[in-house]
């Protein structure tokens, strides 16, 4: 059987993002039978419905095709003003259109949120759940993954040094893949 393709979408587009470091850690945990691929969203211009009639920005088509080819998607997001970063919302919008051609449709999702405080991106986590409901992405309910004080969890090379976070992320990943496999069929 072909490997399952799991996309990893990071909500932050900054270079030294902690959420990017969580993504790197997850990539290192790829179990056999899976291909994990980081999906980058920074080069997607802000979605405008006119594009779908008048011509698309060059980055849209490959992005939509890439998402379409995935079996499932993991989102790792920080919180911006109690919601998801605009870049992540934009990527979700780009993939959702034109109407009736939502490339996210049916793909099992997992949400990881983090913040540099104790709040752990709770607001972003739940705003994202709301969007994924509309995009028809069945989303892992438990465990919920909130990573607090994320800046303390990596060394200067971006390596995860918080063992309990590592174990938690691994067990959540296991739960997610079990959940996703049932849905992928
Ligand atoms: C525009 C903006 C808004 C932010 N709003 C929040 C917020 O609502 N809650 C929060 O916990 N942190 C907030 N932060 C702080 C981010 O959580 C922090 O910058 C974090 O490191 C971003 O994640 P990253 O390292 O993955 O980019 C905000 C940061 C920015 C740039």
PDB file of C-alpha atoms and ligand atoms in Angstrom:
ATOM      1  CA  UNK A   1       0.000   0.000   0.000  1.00  0.00           C
ATOM      2  CA  UNK A   2       1.208   3.518  -0.794  1.00  0.00           C
ATOM      3  CA  UNK A   3       2.375   5.681   2.094  1.00  0.00           C
ATOM      4  CA  UNK A   4      -0.241   7.987   3.582  1.00  0.00           C
ATOM      5  CA  UNK A   5       0.510  11.616   2.791  1.00  0.00           C
ATOM      6  CA  UNK A   6       0.184  13.955   5.754  1.00  0.00           C
ATOM      7  CA  UNK A   7       0.589  17.692   5.222  1.00  0.00           C
ATOM      8  CA  UNK A   8       1.870  19.955   7.970  1.00  0.00           C
ATOM      9  CA  UNK A   9       0.655  23.545   7.745  1.00  0.00           C
ATOM     10  CA  UNK A  10       2.266  26.078  10.079  1.00  0.00           C
ATOM     11  CA  UNK A  11       0.310  29.225  10.863  1.00  0.00           C
ATOM     12  CA  UNK A  12       3.351  31.416  11.448  1.00  0.00           C
ATOM     13  CA  UNK A  13       5.334  32.693   8.486  1.00  0.00           C
ATOM     14  CA  UNK A  14       8.252  34.133  10.459  1.00  0.00           C
ATOM     15  CA  UNK A  15      11.666  32.541  10.067  1.00  0.00           C
ATOM     16  CA  UNK A  16      12.339  31.418  13.630  1.00  0.00           C
ATOM     17  CA  UNK A  17       8.745  30.516  14.495  1.00  0.00           C
ATOM     18  CA  UNK A  18       8.290  28.208  17.466  1.00  0.00           C
ATOM     19  CA  UNK A  19       5.409  26.602  15.582  1.00  0.00           C
ATOM     20  CA  UNK A  20       7.887  25.869  12.776  1.00  0.00           C
ATOM     21  CA  UNK A  21      10.132  24.173  15.342  1.00  0.00           C
ATOM     22  CA  UNK A  22       7.185  22.043  16.491  1.00  0.00           C
ATOM     23  CA  UNK A  23       6.683  21.120  12.823  1.00  0.00           C
ATOM     24  CA  UNK A  24      10.354  20.129  12.532  1.00  0.00           C
ATOM     25  CA  UNK A  25       9.965  17.935  15.607  1.00  0.00           C
ATOM     26  CA  UNK A  26       6.873  16.279  14.147  1.00  0.00           C
ATOM     27  CA  UNK A  27       8.657  15.638  10.850  1.00  0.00           C
ATOM     28  CA  UNK A  28      11.308  13.745  12.833  1.00  0.00           C
ATOM     29  CA  UNK A  29       8.572  11.524  14.301  1.00  0.00           C
ATOM     30  CA  UNK A  30       7.269  10.333  10.909  1.00  0.00           C
ATOM     31  CA  UNK A  31       6.244   6.680  11.405  1.00  0.00           C
ATOM     32  CA  UNK A  32       6.823   4.117   8.668  1.00  0.00           C
ATOM     33  CA  UNK A  33       3.951   3.999   6.201  1.00  0.00           C
ATOM     34  CA  UNK A  34       3.628   7.796   6.152  1.00  0.00           C
ATOM     35  CA  UNK A  35       5.115  10.728   4.277  1.00  0.00           C
ATOM     36  CA  UNK A  36       4.991  13.988   6.209  1.00  0.00           C
ATOM     37  CA  UNK A  37       5.321  17.121   4.096  1.00  0.00           C
ATOM     38  CA  UNK A  38       5.575  20.713   5.281  1.00  0.00           C
ATOM     39  CA  UNK A  39       3.223  22.921   3.250  1.00  0.00           C
ATOM     40  CA  UNK A  40       4.355  26.551   3.051  1.00  0.00           C
ATOM     41  CA  UNK A  41       1.780  29.349   2.905  1.00  0.00           C
ATOM     42  CA  UNK A  42       3.802  32.578   2.915  1.00  0.00           C
ATOM     43  CA  UNK A  43       3.791  33.091  -0.854  1.00  0.00           C
ATOM     44  CA  UNK A  44       0.000  33.036  -1.284  1.00  0.00           C
ATOM     45  CA  UNK A  45      -1.319  36.528  -2.091  1.00  0.00           C
ATOM     46  CA  UNK A  46      -4.448  37.538  -0.152  1.00  0.00           C
ATOM     47  CA  UNK A  47      -7.388  35.731  -1.698  1.00  0.00           C
ATOM     48  CA  UNK A  48      -9.655  37.724  -3.977  1.00  0.00           C
ATOM     49  CA  UNK A  49     -12.612  36.014  -5.667  1.00  0.00           C
ATOM     50  CA  UNK A  50     -11.840  37.891  -8.899  1.00  0.00           C
ATOM     51  CA  UNK A  51      -8.724  35.756  -9.346  1.00  0.00           C
ATOM     52  CA  UNK A  52     -10.824  32.656  -9.986  1.00  0.00           C
ATOM     53  CA  UNK A  53     -12.410  34.404 -12.988  1.00  0.00           C
ATOM     54  CA  UNK A  54      -9.646  36.666 -14.189  1.00  0.00           C
ATOM     55  CA  UNK A  55      -6.494  34.614 -13.595  1.00  0.00           C
ATOM     56  CA  UNK A  56      -4.767  33.129 -10.585  1.00  0.00           C
ATOM     57  CA  UNK A  57      -1.592  34.232  -8.826  1.00  0.00           C
ATOM     58  CA  UNK A  58       1.126  31.731  -9.766  1.00  0.00           C
ATOM     59  CA  UNK A  59       1.326  30.158  -6.319  1.00  0.00           C
ATOM     60  CA  UNK A  60      -2.375  29.214  -6.086  1.00  0.00           C
ATOM     61  CA  UNK A  61      -2.560  26.260  -8.483  1.00  0.00           C
ATOM     62  CA  UNK A  62       0.425  24.313  -7.060  1.00  0.00           C
ATOM     63  CA  UNK A  63      -0.831  25.005  -3.535  1.00  0.00           C
ATOM     64  CA  UNK A  64      -4.329  23.732  -4.283  1.00  0.00           C
ATOM     65  CA  UNK A  65      -2.931  20.670  -6.068  1.00  0.00           C
ATOM     66  CA  UNK A  66      -0.598  19.929  -3.184  1.00  0.00           C
ATOM     67  CA  UNK A  67      -3.442  20.040  -0.646  1.00  0.00           C
ATOM     68  CA  UNK A  68      -5.688  17.966  -2.884  1.00  0.00           C
ATOM     69  CA  UNK A  69      -3.082  15.195  -3.036  1.00  0.00           C
ATOM     70  CA  UNK A  70      -2.851  14.910   0.782  1.00  0.00           C
ATOM     71  CA  UNK A  71      -4.664  12.287   2.827  1.00  0.00           C
ATOM     72  CA  UNK A  72      -4.768  14.385   6.003  1.00  0.00           C
ATOM     73  CA  UNK A  73      -3.522  17.670   7.433  1.00  0.00           C
ATOM     74  CA  UNK A  74      -1.885  18.725  10.707  1.00  0.00           C
ATOM     75  CA  UNK A  75      -2.170  22.421  11.595  1.00  0.00           C
ATOM     76  CA  UNK A  76       0.269  24.014  14.020  1.00  0.00           C
ATOM     77  CA  UNK A  77      -0.649  27.555  14.874  1.00  0.00           C
ATOM     78  CA  UNK A  78       0.263  30.440  17.130  1.00  0.00           C
ATOM     79  CA  UNK A  79      -2.380  32.940  18.232  1.00  0.00           C
ATOM     80  CA  UNK A  80      -2.640  36.412  16.739  1.00  0.00           C
ATOM     81  CA  UNK A  81      -5.020  38.717  18.546  1.00  0.00           C
ATOM     82  CA  UNK A  82      -7.002  35.802  19.941  1.00  0.00           C
ATOM     83  CA  UNK A  83      -7.420  34.155  16.544  1.00  0.00           C
ATOM     84  CA  UNK A  84      -5.400  32.418  13.857  1.00  0.00           C
ATOM     85  CA  UNK A  85      -2.749  34.368  11.924  1.00  0.00           C
ATOM     86  CA  UNK A  86      -4.038  36.078   8.768  1.00  0.00           C
ATOM     87  CA  UNK A  87      -1.652  34.013   6.628  1.00  0.00           C
ATOM     88  CA  UNK A  88      -3.246  30.790   7.843  1.00  0.00           C
ATOM     89  CA  UNK A  89      -6.789  32.071   7.299  1.00  0.00           C
ATOM     90  CA  UNK A  90      -5.743  33.144   3.823  1.00  0.00           C
ATOM     91  CA  UNK A  91      -4.336  29.692   3.000  1.00  0.00           C
ATOM     92  CA  UNK A  92      -7.580  28.118   4.163  1.00  0.00           C
ATOM     93  CA  UNK A  93      -9.543  30.576   2.002  1.00  0.00           C
ATOM     94  CA  UNK A  94      -7.363  29.969  -1.077  1.00  0.00           C
ATOM     95  CA  UNK A  95      -7.906  26.216  -0.779  1.00  0.00           C
ATOM     96  CA  UNK A  96     -11.635  26.585  -0.215  1.00  0.00           C
ATOM     97  CA  UNK A  97     -12.460  28.211  -3.539  1.00  0.00           C
ATOM     98  CA  UNK A  98     -13.719  28.374  -6.265  1.00  0.00           C
ATOM     99  CA  UNK A  99     -17.045  27.438  -4.730  1.00  0.00           C
ATOM    100  CA  UNK A 100     -17.599  23.687  -4.886  1.00  0.00           C
ATOM    101  CA  UNK A 101     -13.891  22.916  -5.314  1.00  0.00           C
ATOM    102  CA  UNK A 102     -12.758  22.989  -1.695  1.00  0.00           C
ATOM    103  CA  UNK A 103      -9.473  21.056  -1.648  1.00  0.00           C
ATOM    104  CA  UNK A 104      -9.594  20.626   2.151  1.00  0.00           C
ATOM    105  CA  UNK A 105     -12.860  18.701   1.904  1.00  0.00           C
ATOM    106  CA  UNK A 106     -12.996  15.505   3.967  1.00  0.00           C
ATOM    107  CA  UNK A 107      -9.348  15.485   5.039  1.00  0.00           C
ATOM    108  CA  UNK A 108      -8.911  14.508   8.694  1.00  0.00           C
ATOM    109  CA  UNK A 109      -7.194  17.275  10.647  1.00  0.00           C
ATOM    110  CA  UNK A 110      -5.330  17.779  13.880  1.00  0.00           C
ATOM    111  CA  UNK A 111      -4.753  21.133  15.562  1.00  0.00           C
ATOM    112  CA  UNK A 112      -1.758  22.036  17.686  1.00  0.00           C
ATOM    113  CA  UNK A 113      -1.650  25.544  19.136  1.00  0.00           C
ATOM    114  CA  UNK A 114       1.078  27.232  21.102  1.00  0.00           C
ATOM    115  CA  UNK A 115       1.947  30.532  22.683  1.00  0.00           C
ATOM    116  CA  UNK A 116       4.722  32.181  24.607  1.00  0.00           C
ATOM    117  CA  UNK A 117       2.422  32.540  27.617  1.00  0.00           C
ATOM    118  CA  UNK A 118       0.329  30.128  29.622  1.00  0.00           C
ATOM    119  CA  UNK A 119      -2.685  30.659  27.361  1.00  0.00           C
ATOM    120  CA  UNK A 120      -1.281  28.250  24.745  1.00  0.00           C
ATOM    121  CA  UNK A 121      -3.198  29.643  21.799  1.00  0.00           C
ATOM    122  CA  UNK A 122      -6.575  28.477  23.065  1.00  0.00           C
ATOM    123  CA  UNK A 123      -8.413  31.183  21.098  1.00  0.00           C
ATOM    124  CA  UNK A 124      -6.614  30.362  17.859  1.00  0.00           C
ATOM    125  CA  UNK A 125      -7.136  26.637  18.408  1.00  0.00           C
ATOM    126  CA  UNK A 126     -10.890  27.063  18.694  1.00  0.00           C
ATOM    127  CA  UNK A 127     -11.250  29.625  15.911  1.00  0.00           C
ATOM    128  CA  UNK A 128      -9.445  27.167  13.678  1.00  0.00           C
ATOM    129  CA  UNK A 129     -11.849  24.397  14.732  1.00  0.00           C
ATOM    130  CA  UNK A 130     -14.726  26.611  13.647  1.00  0.00           C
ATOM    131  CA  UNK A 131     -13.205  27.157  10.192  1.00  0.00           C
ATOM    132  CA  UNK A 132     -12.388  23.466   9.739  1.00  0.00           C
ATOM    133  CA  UNK A 133     -15.997  22.579  10.547  1.00  0.00           C
ATOM    134  CA  UNK A 134     -17.153  24.638   7.597  1.00  0.00           C
ATOM    135  CA  UNK A 135     -14.399  23.238   5.359  1.00  0.00           C
ATOM    136  CA  UNK A 136     -15.645  19.734   6.236  1.00  0.00           C
ATOM    137  CA  UNK A 137     -12.422  18.555   7.853  1.00  0.00           C
ATOM    138  CA  UNK A 138     -13.133  16.018  10.603  1.00  0.00           C
ATOM    139  CA  UNK A 139     -10.848  17.142  13.414  1.00  0.00           C
ATOM    140  CA  UNK A 140      -9.293  15.146  16.263  1.00  0.00           C
ATOM    141  CA  UNK A 141     -11.160  16.032  19.456  1.00  0.00           C
ATOM    142  CA  UNK A 142      -8.926  14.413  22.070  1.00  0.00           C
ATOM    143  CA  UNK A 143      -6.315  14.978  23.088  1.00  0.00           C
ATOM    144  CA  UNK A 144      -6.507  18.726  22.545  1.00  0.00           C
ATOM    145  CA  UNK A 145      -2.972  19.971  22.023  1.00  0.00           C
ATOM    146  CA  UNK A 146      -2.173  23.294  23.687  1.00  0.00           C
ATOM    147  CA  UNK A 147       1.509  24.054  24.140  1.00  0.00           C
ATOM    148  CA  UNK A 148       2.147  26.799  26.701  1.00  0.00           C
ATOM    149  CA  UNK A 149       5.393  28.758  27.219  1.00  0.00           C
ATOM    150  CA  UNK A 150       6.696  27.357  23.972  1.00  0.00           C
ATOM    151  CA  UNK A 151       9.805  29.598  23.932  1.00  0.00           C
ATOM    152  CA  UNK A 152      11.217  27.595  26.853  1.00  0.00           C
ATOM    153  CA  UNK A 153      10.940  24.272  25.048  1.00  0.00           C
ATOM    154  CA  UNK A 154      13.666  24.579  22.412  1.00  0.00           C
ATOM    155  CA  UNK A 155      17.413  25.109  22.531  1.00  0.00           C
ATOM    156  CA  UNK A 156      19.202  27.722  20.410  1.00  0.00           C
ATOM    157  CA  UNK A 157      19.254  25.299  17.466  1.00  0.00           C
ATOM    158  CA  UNK A 158      15.493  24.791  17.537  1.00  0.00           C
ATOM    159  CA  UNK A 159      15.765  21.309  19.057  1.00  0.00           C
ATOM    160  CA  UNK A 160      12.951  20.338  21.441  1.00  0.00           C
ATOM    161  CA  UNK A 161      14.384  20.000  24.941  1.00  0.00           C
ATOM    162  CA  UNK A 162      11.166  19.601  26.914  1.00  0.00           C
ATOM    163  CA  UNK A 163      10.766  15.851  27.248  1.00  0.00           C
ATOM    164  CA  UNK A 164       7.200  15.886  28.514  1.00  0.00           C
ATOM    165  CA  UNK A 165       6.120  17.996  25.546  1.00  0.00           C
ATOM    166  CA  UNK A 166       7.871  15.538  23.261  1.00  0.00           C
ATOM    167  CA  UNK A 167       6.039  12.597  24.812  1.00  0.00           C
ATOM    168  CA  UNK A 168       2.721  14.422  24.699  1.00  0.00           C
ATOM    169  CA  UNK A 169       3.157  15.403  21.038  1.00  0.00           C
ATOM    170  CA  UNK A 170       4.071  11.826  20.164  1.00  0.00           C
ATOM    171  CA  UNK A 171       1.028  10.373  21.921  1.00  0.00           C
ATOM    172  CA  UNK A 172      -1.259  12.989  20.327  1.00  0.00           C
ATOM    173  CA  UNK A 173       0.228  12.162  16.932  1.00  0.00           C
ATOM    174  CA  UNK A 174      -0.465   8.476  17.527  1.00  0.00           C
ATOM    175  CA  UNK A 175      -4.101   9.240  18.465  1.00  0.00           C
ATOM    176  CA  UNK A 176      -4.460  11.433  15.400  1.00  0.00           C
ATOM    177  CA  UNK A 177      -3.092   8.843  12.966  1.00  0.00           C
ATOM    178  CA  UNK A 178      -5.428   6.187  14.418  1.00  0.00           C
ATOM    179  CA  UNK A 179      -8.339   8.612  13.981  1.00  0.00           C
ATOM    180  CA  UNK A 180      -7.272   9.676  10.477  1.00  0.00           C
ATOM    181  CA  UNK A 181      -6.724   6.126   9.248  1.00  0.00           C
ATOM    182  CA  UNK A 182     -10.295   5.161  10.061  1.00  0.00           C
ATOM    183  CA  UNK A 183     -11.520   8.053   7.943  1.00  0.00           C
ATOM    184  CA  UNK A 184      -9.085   7.717   5.065  1.00  0.00           C
ATOM    185  CA  UNK A 185     -10.172   4.100   4.676  1.00  0.00           C
TER     186      UNK A 185
HETATM  187  C1  LIG B   1       0.101  40.261  15.551  1.00  0.00           C
HETATM  188  C2  LIG B   1       0.377  39.423  16.767  1.00  0.00           C
HETATM  189  C3  LIG B   1      -0.649  39.166  17.650  1.00  0.00           C
HETATM  190  C4  LIG B   1      -0.447  38.345  18.774  1.00  0.00           C
HETATM  191  N1  LIG B   1      -1.491  38.008  19.573  1.00  0.00           N
HETATM  192  C5  LIG B   1      -1.340  37.089  20.530  1.00  0.00           C
HETATM  193  C6  LIG B   1      -2.456  36.587  21.235  1.00  0.00           C
HETATM  194  O1  LIG B   1      -3.587  36.966  20.992  1.00  0.00           O
HETATM  195  N2  LIG B   1      -2.233  35.636  22.180  1.00  0.00           N
HETATM  196  C7  LIG B   1      -0.972  35.163  22.463  1.00  0.00           C
HETATM  197  O2  LIG B   1      -0.842  34.288  23.310  1.00  0.00           O
HETATM  198  N3  LIG B   1       0.108  35.627  21.811  1.00  0.00           N
HETATM  199  C8  LIG B   1      -0.043  36.564  20.839  1.00  0.00           C
HETATM  200  N4  LIG B   1       1.046  36.997  20.122  1.00  0.00           N
HETATM  201  C9  LIG B   1       2.364  36.503  20.490  1.00  0.00           C
HETATM  202  C10 LIG B   1       2.680  35.221  19.762  1.00  0.00           C
HETATM  203  O3  LIG B   1       2.056  34.133  20.430  1.00  0.00           O
HETATM  204  C11 LIG B   1       4.179  34.991  19.726  1.00  0.00           C
HETATM  205  O4  LIG B   1       4.737  36.013  18.933  1.00  0.00           O
HETATM  206  C12 LIG B   1       4.538  33.637  19.210  1.00  0.00           C
HETATM  207  O5  LIG B   1       5.903  33.415  19.374  1.00  0.00           O
HETATM  208  C13 LIG B   1       4.189  33.500  17.756  1.00  0.00           C
HETATM  209  O6  LIG B   1       4.380  32.170  17.343  1.00  0.00           O
HETATM  210  P1  LIG B   1       5.550  31.755  16.357  1.00  0.00           P
HETATM  211  O7  LIG B   1       6.828  31.754  17.180  1.00  0.00           O
HETATM  212  O8  LIG B   1       5.163  30.407  15.896  1.00  0.00           O
HETATM  213  O9  LIG B   1       5.612  32.797  15.261  1.00  0.00           O
HETATM  214  C14 LIG B   1       0.857  37.816  19.021  1.00  0.00           C
HETATM  215  C15 LIG B   1       1.903  38.118  18.120  1.00  0.00           C
HETATM  216  C16 LIG B   1       1.666  38.877  17.016  1.00  0.00           C
HETATM  217  C17 LIG B   1       2.789  39.122  16.041  1.00  0.00           C
END
